[in-house]
Structures are given as C-alpha cells and as structure tokens.
XYZ file of C-alpha atoms in Angstrom:
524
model
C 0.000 0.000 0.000
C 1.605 3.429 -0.752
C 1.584 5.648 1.766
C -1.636 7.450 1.649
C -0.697 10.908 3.025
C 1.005 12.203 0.057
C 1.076 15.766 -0.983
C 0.243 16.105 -4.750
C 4.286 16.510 -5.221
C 4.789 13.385 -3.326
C 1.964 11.394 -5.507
C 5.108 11.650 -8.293
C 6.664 8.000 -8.392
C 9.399 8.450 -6.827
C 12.838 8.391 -8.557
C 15.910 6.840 -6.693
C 19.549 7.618 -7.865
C 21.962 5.152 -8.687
C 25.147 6.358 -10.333
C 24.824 3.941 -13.409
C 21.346 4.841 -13.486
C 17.932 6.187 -12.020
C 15.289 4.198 -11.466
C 11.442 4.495 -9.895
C 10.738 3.532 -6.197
C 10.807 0.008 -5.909
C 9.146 -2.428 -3.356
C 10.452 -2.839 -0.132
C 11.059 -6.076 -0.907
C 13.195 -5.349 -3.636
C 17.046 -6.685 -3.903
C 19.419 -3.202 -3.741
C 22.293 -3.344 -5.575
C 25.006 -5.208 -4.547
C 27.706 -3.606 -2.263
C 29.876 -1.851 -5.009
C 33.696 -2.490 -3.821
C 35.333 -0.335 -5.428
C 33.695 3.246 -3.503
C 35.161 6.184 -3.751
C 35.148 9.451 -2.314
C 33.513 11.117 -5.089
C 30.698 8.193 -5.424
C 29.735 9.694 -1.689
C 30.105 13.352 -2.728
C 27.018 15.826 -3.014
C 25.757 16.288 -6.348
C 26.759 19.294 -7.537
C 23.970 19.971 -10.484
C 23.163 23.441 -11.826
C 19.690 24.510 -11.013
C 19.078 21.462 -8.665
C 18.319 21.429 -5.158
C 21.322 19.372 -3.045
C 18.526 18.001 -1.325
C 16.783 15.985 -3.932
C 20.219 14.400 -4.942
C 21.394 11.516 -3.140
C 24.411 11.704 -1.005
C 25.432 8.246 -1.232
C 24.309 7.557 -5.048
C 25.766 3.783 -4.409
C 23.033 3.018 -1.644
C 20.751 0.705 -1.691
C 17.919 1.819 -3.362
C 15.683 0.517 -0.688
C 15.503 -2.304 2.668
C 15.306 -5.980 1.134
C 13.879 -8.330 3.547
C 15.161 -12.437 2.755
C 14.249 -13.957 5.574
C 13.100 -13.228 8.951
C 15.310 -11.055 11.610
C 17.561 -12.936 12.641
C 18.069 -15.144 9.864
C 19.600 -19.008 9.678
C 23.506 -17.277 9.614
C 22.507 -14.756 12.094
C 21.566 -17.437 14.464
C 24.391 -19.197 14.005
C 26.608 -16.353 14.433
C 24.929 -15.612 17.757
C 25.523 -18.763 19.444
C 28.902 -19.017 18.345
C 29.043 -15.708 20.376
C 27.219 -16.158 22.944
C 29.744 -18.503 24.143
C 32.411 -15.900 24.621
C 29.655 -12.980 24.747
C 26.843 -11.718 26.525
C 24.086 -11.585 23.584
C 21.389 -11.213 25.492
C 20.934 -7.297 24.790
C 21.352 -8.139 21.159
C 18.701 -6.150 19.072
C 20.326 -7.613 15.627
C 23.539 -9.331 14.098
C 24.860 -6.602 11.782
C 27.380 -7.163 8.968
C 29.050 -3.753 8.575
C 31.218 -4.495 5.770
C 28.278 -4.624 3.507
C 26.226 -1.913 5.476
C 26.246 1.177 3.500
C 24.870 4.788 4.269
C 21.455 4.453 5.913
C 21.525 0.863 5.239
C 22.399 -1.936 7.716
C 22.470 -5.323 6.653
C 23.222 -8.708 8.118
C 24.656 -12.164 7.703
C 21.901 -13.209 5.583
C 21.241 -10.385 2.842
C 18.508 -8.265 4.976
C 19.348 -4.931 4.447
C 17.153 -2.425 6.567
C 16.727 1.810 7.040
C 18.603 2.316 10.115
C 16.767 4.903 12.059
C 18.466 3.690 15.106
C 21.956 4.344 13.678
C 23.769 2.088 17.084
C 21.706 4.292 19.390
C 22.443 7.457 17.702
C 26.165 7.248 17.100
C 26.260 6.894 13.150
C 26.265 10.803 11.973
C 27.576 10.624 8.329
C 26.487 6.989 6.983
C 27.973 3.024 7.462
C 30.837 2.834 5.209
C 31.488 6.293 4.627
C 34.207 7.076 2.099
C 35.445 10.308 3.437
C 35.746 8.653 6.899
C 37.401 5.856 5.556
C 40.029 7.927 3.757
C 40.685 9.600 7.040
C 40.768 6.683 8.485
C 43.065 5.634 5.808
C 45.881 7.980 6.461
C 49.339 7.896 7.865
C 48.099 10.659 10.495
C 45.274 7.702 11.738
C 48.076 4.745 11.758
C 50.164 6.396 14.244
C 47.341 7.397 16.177
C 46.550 3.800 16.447
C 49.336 1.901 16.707
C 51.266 4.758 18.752
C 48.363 5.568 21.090
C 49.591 7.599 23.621
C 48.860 8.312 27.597
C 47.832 12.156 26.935
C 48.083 13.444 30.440
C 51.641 12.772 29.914
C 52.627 12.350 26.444
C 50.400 14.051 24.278
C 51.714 13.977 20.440
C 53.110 17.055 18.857
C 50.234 18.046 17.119
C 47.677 17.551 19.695
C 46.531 20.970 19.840
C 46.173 20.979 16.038
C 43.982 18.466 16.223
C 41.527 19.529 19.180
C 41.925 23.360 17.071
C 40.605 21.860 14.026
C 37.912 18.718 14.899
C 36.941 19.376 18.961
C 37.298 22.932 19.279
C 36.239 23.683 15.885
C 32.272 22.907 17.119
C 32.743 23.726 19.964
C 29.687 25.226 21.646
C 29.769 29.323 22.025
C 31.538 30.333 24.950
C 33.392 27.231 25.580
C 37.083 27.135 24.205
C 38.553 24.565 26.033
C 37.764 20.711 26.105
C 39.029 17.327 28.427
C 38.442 14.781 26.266
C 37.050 11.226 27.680
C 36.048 7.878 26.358
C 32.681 7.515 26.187
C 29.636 9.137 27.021
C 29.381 7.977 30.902
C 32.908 9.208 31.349
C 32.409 12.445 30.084
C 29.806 13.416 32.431
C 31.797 11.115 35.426
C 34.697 13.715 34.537
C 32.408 16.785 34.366
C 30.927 16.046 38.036
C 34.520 15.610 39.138
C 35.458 19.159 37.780
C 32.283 20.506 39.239
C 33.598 18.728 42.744
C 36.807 20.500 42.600
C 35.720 24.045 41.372
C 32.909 24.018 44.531
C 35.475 23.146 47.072
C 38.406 25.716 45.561
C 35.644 28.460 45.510
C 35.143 27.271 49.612
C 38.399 27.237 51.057
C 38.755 30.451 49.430
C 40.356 30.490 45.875
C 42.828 28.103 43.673
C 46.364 28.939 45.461
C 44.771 27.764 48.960
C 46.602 24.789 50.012
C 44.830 21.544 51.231
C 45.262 20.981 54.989
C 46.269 17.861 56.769
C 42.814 17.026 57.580
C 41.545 17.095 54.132
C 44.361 14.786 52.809
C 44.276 12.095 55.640
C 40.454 11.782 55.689
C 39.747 11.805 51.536
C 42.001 8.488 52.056
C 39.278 6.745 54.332
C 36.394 8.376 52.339
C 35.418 10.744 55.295
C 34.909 14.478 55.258
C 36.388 17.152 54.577
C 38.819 15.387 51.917
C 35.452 13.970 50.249
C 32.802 16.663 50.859
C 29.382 16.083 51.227
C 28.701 16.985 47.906
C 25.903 16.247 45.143
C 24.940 16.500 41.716
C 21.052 17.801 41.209
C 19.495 15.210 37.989
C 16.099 15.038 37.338
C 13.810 11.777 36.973
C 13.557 9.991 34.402
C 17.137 11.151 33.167
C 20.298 9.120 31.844
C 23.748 10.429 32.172
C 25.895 6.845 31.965
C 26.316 3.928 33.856
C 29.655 4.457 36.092
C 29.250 5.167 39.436
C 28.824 9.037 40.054
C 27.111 8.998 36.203
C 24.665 5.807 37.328
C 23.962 8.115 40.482
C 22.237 10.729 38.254
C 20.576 8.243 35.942
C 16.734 7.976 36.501
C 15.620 6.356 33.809
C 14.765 2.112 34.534
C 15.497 0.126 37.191
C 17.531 -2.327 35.538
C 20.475 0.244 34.977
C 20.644 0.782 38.865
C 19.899 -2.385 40.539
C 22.113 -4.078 42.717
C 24.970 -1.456 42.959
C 25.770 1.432 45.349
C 24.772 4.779 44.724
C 25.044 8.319 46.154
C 22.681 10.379 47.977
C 22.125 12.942 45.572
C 18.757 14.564 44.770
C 16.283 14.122 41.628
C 14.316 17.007 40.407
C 10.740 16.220 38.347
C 11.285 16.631 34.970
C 8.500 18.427 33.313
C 5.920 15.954 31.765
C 4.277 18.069 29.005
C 0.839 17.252 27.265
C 0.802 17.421 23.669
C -0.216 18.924 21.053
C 1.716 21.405 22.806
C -0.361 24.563 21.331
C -3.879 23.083 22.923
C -1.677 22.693 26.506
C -0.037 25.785 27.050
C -1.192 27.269 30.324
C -1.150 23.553 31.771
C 2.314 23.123 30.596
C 3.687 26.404 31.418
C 2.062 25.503 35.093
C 3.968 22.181 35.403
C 7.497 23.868 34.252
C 7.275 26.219 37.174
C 6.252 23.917 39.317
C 9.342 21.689 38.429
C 11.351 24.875 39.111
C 10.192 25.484 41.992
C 11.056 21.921 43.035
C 14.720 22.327 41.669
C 15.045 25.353 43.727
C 13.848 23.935 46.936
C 16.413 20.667 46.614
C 18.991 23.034 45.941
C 18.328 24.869 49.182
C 17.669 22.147 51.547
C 19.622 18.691 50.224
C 22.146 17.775 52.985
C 24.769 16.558 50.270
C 24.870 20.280 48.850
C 24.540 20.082 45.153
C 27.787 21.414 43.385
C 26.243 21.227 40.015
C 22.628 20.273 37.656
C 23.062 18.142 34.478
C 20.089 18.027 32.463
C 20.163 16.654 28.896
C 18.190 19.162 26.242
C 15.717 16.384 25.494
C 15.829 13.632 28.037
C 16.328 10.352 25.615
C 16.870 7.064 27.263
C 13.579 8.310 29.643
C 11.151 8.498 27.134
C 11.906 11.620 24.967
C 11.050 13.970 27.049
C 11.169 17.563 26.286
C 10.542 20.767 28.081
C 10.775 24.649 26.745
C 13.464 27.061 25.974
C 12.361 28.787 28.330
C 12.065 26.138 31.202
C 15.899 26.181 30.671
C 16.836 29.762 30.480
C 15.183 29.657 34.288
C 17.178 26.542 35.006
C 20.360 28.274 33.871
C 18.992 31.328 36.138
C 18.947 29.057 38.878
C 22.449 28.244 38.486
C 23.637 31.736 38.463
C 21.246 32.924 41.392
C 22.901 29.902 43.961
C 26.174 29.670 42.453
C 26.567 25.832 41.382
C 27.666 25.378 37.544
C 25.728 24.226 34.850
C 26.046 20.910 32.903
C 24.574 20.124 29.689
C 24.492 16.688 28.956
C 24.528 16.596 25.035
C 25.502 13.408 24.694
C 22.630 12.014 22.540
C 21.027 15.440 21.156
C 24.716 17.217 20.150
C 25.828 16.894 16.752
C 23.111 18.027 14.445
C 20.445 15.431 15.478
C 18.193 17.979 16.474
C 18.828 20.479 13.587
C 21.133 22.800 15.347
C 24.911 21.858 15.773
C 24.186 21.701 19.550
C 20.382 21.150 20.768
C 20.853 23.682 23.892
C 21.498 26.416 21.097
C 17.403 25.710 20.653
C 17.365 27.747 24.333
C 18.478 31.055 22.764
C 20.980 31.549 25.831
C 22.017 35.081 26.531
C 25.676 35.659 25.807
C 27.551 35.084 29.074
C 24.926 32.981 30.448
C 26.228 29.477 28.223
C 26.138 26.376 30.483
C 29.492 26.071 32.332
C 30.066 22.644 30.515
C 28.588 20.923 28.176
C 29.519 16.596 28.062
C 29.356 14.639 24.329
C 29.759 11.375 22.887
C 27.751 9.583 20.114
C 27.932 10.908 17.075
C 31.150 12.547 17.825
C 32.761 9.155 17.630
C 34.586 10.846 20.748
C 34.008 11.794 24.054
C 34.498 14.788 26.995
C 33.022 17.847 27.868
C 33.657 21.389 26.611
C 34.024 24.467 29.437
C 35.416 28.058 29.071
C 35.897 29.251 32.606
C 39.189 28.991 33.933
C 38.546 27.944 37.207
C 37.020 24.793 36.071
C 40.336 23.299 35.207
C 41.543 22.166 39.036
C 44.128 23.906 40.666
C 46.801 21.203 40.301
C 47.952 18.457 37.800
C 46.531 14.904 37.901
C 43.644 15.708 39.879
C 41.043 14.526 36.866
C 43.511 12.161 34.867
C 43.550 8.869 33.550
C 45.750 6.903 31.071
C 44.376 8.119 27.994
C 42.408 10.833 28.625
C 40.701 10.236 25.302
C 42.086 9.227 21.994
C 43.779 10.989 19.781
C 42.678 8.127 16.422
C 38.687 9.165 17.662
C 40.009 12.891 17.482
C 40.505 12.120 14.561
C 37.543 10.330 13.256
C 35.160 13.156 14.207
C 37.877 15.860 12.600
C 36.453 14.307 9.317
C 33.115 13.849 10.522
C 32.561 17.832 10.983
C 34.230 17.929 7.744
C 31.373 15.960 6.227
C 28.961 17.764 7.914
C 30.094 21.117 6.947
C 30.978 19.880 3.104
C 27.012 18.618 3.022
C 25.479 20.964 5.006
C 23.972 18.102 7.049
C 22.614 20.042 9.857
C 20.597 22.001 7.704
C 19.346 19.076 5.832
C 18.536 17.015 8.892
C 16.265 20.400 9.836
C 14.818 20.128 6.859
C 14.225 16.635 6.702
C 12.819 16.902 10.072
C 10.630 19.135 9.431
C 9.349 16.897 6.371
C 9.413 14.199 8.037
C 7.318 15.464 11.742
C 4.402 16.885 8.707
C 4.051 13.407 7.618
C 3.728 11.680 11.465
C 1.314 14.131 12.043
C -0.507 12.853 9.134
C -0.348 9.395 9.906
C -1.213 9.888 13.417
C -4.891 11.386 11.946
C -5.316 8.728 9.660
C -4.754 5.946 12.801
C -5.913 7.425 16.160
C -4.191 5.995 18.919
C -1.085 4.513 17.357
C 0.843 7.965 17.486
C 0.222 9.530 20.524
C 2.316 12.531 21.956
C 4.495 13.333 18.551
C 6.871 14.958 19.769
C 10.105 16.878 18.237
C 8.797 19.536 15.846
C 10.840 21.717 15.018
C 14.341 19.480 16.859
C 15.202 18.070 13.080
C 14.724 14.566 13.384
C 15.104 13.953 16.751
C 11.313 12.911 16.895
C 9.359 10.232 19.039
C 5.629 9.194 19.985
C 3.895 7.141 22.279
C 2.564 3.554 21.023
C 0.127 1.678 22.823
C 1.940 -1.713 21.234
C 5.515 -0.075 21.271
C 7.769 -3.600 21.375
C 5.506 -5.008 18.742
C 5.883 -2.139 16.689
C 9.509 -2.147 16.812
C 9.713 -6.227 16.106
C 7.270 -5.109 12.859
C 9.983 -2.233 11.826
C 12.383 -5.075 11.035
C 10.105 -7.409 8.944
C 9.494 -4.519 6.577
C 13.097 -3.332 6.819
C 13.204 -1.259 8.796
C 15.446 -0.852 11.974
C 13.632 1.275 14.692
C 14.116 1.942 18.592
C 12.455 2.641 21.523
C 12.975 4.539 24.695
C 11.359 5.175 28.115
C 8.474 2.437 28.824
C 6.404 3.038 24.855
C 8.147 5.259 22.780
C 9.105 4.939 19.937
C 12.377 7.409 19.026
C 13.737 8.126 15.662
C 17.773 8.531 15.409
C 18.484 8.604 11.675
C 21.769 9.554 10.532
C 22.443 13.144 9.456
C 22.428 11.919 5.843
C 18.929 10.836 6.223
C 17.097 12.584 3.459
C 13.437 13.277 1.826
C 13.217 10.051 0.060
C 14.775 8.028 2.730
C 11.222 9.421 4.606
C 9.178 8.278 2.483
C 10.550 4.932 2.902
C 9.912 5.352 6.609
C 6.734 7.024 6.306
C 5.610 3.988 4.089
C 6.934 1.363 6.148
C 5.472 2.765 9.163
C 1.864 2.733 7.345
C 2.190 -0.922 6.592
C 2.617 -1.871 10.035
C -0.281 0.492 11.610
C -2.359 -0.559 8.745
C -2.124 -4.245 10.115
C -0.388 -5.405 6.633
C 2.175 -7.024 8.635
C-alpha cells in the first residue's frame, strides 16, 4: 500500500539515484544493488547539479535503493553467528547481528542479505552513513596509523600536534563560549569527569580560591572516604534522566530500574522533569504551570539537600527516559537558577549534540544570553569521541593529575570526528537534517490522523529529526519495523524514538513514512 498521506508533489513516483542509473521507487522487498567495492570518495560526494536542489540528490548515489527483507530477523547465519558468540559474549541485549562491511549509508544489513533503514543508527552514534568514504580515507591515512598503533597516555605524552587536532575537529564545534575541552572515552565518562570538575571548582571556591593549600585534615580523611577530603557533595538530575552507567554517572541516571539495581549509589537529589501534554499549542497554560512547578522543586532541593549540590546536568531532550522535552524557556530559568545559587551548569549533550536535532548543539534551541552558556557541556555519540567542553578557567583544578587517567581520550577518535565535521560542513547536514525533520514530523502528524491511537504525543517539531511518539503496542511495533526493513528503537516504557543519521534525506522518509503505514495498517 503506498503511503496514503502524500502531498500532490509526493503522488510523483518516486525516482531513486543510482550512479549507473535512475530508477522508480521500488518495493520494499526489492534486492538493492550489490555492495559496489570499489567506492570512492567522489561516489559519496554531493551532487553538484546546476539549477538542482542538493537536497533531492542523493548523497550516497551507491546506496541501496531501498531495505530488502530475505528472511526473517535474525536469519539461519545470524543465528548461528549468535551462538557461536554467545559462548564468549553476553548476547542477550542483542537487538540484531549486523554485517558492517556490507552496510552502506542508511543501510544496515546482516549475515543473511537483509538490508534495513537504520533509524536507530547504534543508538544514535552513526552521523555521516555506514561505510562512509570520506571517513574511511581519514581513516586511511598515515596521520590515523600512528594514532593507532602509537596511542599515547595524553596526560603525559600528548603527540606534537595535539593541539592541532583539538583546534581543528573538537574545538572547531565547539559550543559558544566554551574554548577549552578534556576529552574522555565515552559518554558515561564524560559526564563522570564533568561532576569531578564541578567537585573541585565548589570546594576551591570554599576554602577560598585556587592557590589555597589543602590541609592535613583534608588529605588524611579523603584516604578513608570521610569528610572534609570527600565533601558532602551532590549532583542535582532530574527523573527519568540518563547520564551513563559508572558510578557518580549511574547516580544521576533515573531512567529504569535495571540500569541501577544491585549497585551502590550516592545520595544525591532528583528534580521532576516536566511531563508536558501534547499537542503542545492546545496545553499551554497547563504546561507552562507544570514547568514552574518543576522549578520550583529544583530550587527547593537546591536549598535544603544535605549533600549540597555542586552542580545540575540536564540533557536538552531527556532520551533514554522516554523523549522527554521541556521549553526554551524552562531552561533559560534553570540556567537562572544556576547563576542565582552559584553551582555550575552541565549540559548533557551526549545524545542530542551533533546536528540530530537540527542545530549543531540542541541547547542552542534555548536562545541563551551571551555570558549565560552552560558552564560545561559533556558529548559522545555521534562525535565518535568523548568529553566535555568548558570556558571558565577555574574549572580546570588547581593542580595536575587531579582529573587524569591513562588516555584521557584518543587521539585516532580525534581524529575520526575531525572528518566527521568535515562531512557535515561539506554537506550541510545540519541544515538538511532540519529540513528533513521538518518533512518528516508533517508526515507523522498525518499518519497519526489517519490511525488514532497509534501515534500519541508526537513529539520533536521543530528538533530536526530527533522525533518520538507514544505507542500503545511499542515492542511489537519495533519487532514489525524489522520485517518490513526497517530498523527502529524505543525509549522510556512506549516510545518509539527516531535517530536517523544526518544523511537521512526526503526520500529516505518516504521509505519510513511507508513502512510505518504498513505496520499500523495491520499489513504485517
């Protein structure tokens, strides 16, 4: 059945690019092309056509044309492959057996031919497209080898050119305000090292400045775990939040059960995150209502909690929880809140930051007065690295190896997402994934008429594609994603989140708009 929104312009078969040849949509079921193995850069290049929008041309013109479903997920190899590992390997998180050497742009496909839409992209971590060539010639060089094979402790020996680097990958994207970076190695260690800064710039600012030594006291009792040496400190999270799963991170993660059971945590308070009612136009005065009421909470655990909070992390759009968004302005009064009791300000942009949400950073949605940026903000994901970004001075700690580790990052990831903002910038890809977003939210909405009560709560106009809604039948919907190739995920206890790639385009929606029609239409 073709998807039975279409605009007039959309009622147009639609043409798919191949660079031998264009050809008209096909069925999902269709065989793509085989993986061509002899890529390039310029196969992977944007179209540059006189007269022709960049967005109707195909960024990877060797991609599959569209998902190919063989057999059913996981397939007679994939099951195979699986138990083999699951003698060696925990599978039992295993959402699908991928094999990457044939997965190509916003195509994954496995052991046994299937070849699916990723709108999962490894939980949002693929920005630019399996496979792609630029990365791969980056990847390639003799700059990358060393990197790998020479990987260095960077606390102590950084390479020569490490400040070249950071200057032209990290810092180049880095958010306004914030020139400085500590790079990390994954998303839970970012914000892990962020709290620790946070630790250290609250207890310098107490004992009255950086050049004021630490007594005897302090030193003998951090070594038993007693106070002063380790202060009775906190970090302010809100519920249903996720900021890692180490043990200060896990402390300020909210989101399930499972990712806290059975291991030690701190006493450090939880804020209500504001649970908005949608459409958000017909809920206005309600939501505006619960925001200040969540403020007013924050405020009040700030004031009273016996572990004194030395910091808040919120993430922009609260995505392992559910999807959960609040206003701009909710988070202009957060930042206010900051300022007014002196404790910093953490953004955790670990899933939103890199374009996802149609801005280069999703807190640049807030419309922050200058001066007023959060005092760090943490990534990961798409970056293909990891740390957090700050600007104020006093935020590094007042003496060396205080928040250190071996490698301190890696310079060969540095690397990686070097050529990733490369990409983005060559193909505009924040820009498209606004646009695309945009395109993409019009058609939801569209669906969710047409089948009352399988969308509920769209969220994410207007955040590019970082979009989600409520299903009554959420893991069923997800298992149906896959056996009309499509790979979807979920988050909180029924949502269903999209996390395409930034080189998701118009046609690859329609695809998804289809796809997602077939299964609420009951044809699968």
């Amino acid at each position: 059945m073709a998807y039975i929104l279409r605009s007039t312009a959309r009622l147009k078969p639609a043409v798919r690019y191949n660079r031998r040849f264009l050809i008209s949509a096909t069925s999902i079921h269709s065989t793509p092309p085989a993986p061509s193995r002899s890529r390039t850069v310029a196969t992977a290049s944007k179209p540059e056509v006189a007269g022709m929008d960049y967005q109707s041309q195909p960024y990877f013109p060797d991609e599959p044309r569209a998902p190919a479903v063989k057999t059913p997920i996981p397939g007679p190899k994939s099951q195979e492959a699986i138990m083999e590992l699951d003698q060696v390997f925990d599978t039992r998180s295993l959402n699908m057996m991928a094999n990457y050497r044939d997965s190509f742009g916003n195509y994954i496909a496995d052991p046994d031919g299937n070849v699916l839409l990723d709108v999962y992209s490894q939980i949002a971590s693929i920005p630019v497209g399996y496979s792609n060539p630029r990365l791969l010639e980056a990847a390639s060089s003799k700059d990358m080898a060393s990197a790998i094979i020479n990987r260095p402790a960077l606390g102590n020996f950084p390479p020569h050119d490490w400040a070249e680097i950071l200057k032209t990958g990290i810092l180049k994207v880095a958010p306004k305000g914030l020139n400085q970076v500590f790079t990390g190695m994954s998303g839970s260690d970012a914000n892990e090292t962020a709290y620790k800064a946070a630790f250290m710039w609250k207890r310098q600012q107490e004992r009255g400045g950086r050049d004021i030594e630490f007594t005897e006291e302090e030193m003998h009792s951090s070594m038993n775990n007693a106070t002063p040496g380790s202060p009775d400190l906190s970090i302010l999270s809100f519920k249903t939040g996720f900021h890692g799963r180490l043990m200060a991170s896990l402390s300020t993660t909210r989101s399930k059960p499972i990712h806290k059971l059975d291991i030690p945590a701190f006493n450090w308070p939880q804020a209500s995150f504001p649970q908005l009612k949608y459409p958000l136009p017909a809920n206005e005065a309600e939501n505006a209502a619960e925001e200040q009421r969540c403020l007013a909470e924050v405020e009040h655990l700030i004031t009273t909690w016996p572990n004194r909070p030395a910091a808040i992390v919120v993430e922009p759009i609260q995505s392992e929880g559910g999807d959960n968004h609040a206003s701009p302005s909710f988070f202009r009064s957060l930042r206010s809140l900051t300022r007014k009791h002196d404790i910093l300000f953490i953004v955790d942009e670990v899933q939103t930051g890199v374009g996802a949400t149609g801005k280069f950073w999703a807190h640049e949605h807030w419309n922050l007065p200058e001066g007023e940026e959060p005092d760090m903000v943490t990534f990961s994901k798409k970056a293909q690295a990891a740390g957090f970004y700050f600007g104020r001075p006093d935020i590094r700690p007042n003496k060396p190896y205080r928040n250190f580790n071996t490698w301190m990052g890696d310079p060969a990831r540095a690397l990686l997402f070097r050529a990733i903002v490369e990409e983005i910038e060559r193909l505009s890809l924040v820009e498209n994934t606004r646009v695309v977003g945009d395109y993409l939210y019009e058609g939801l909405e569209k669906l969710g008429q047409h089948f009352p009560g399988q969308i509920m709560n769209l969220r994410g106009q207007g955040q590019g594609t970082f979009i989600a809604w409520d299903s009554p039948k959420r893991d069923e919907f997800l298992k149906k994603g896959k056996a009309v190739g499509v790979n979807i995920g979920g988050s909180g206890a029924s949502a269903v989140r999209l996390r395409p790639m930034l080189i998701f385009q118009k046609h690859h929606a329609d695809i998804l708009l289809e796809s997602i029609e077939k299964i609420l239409s009951g044809a699968v």
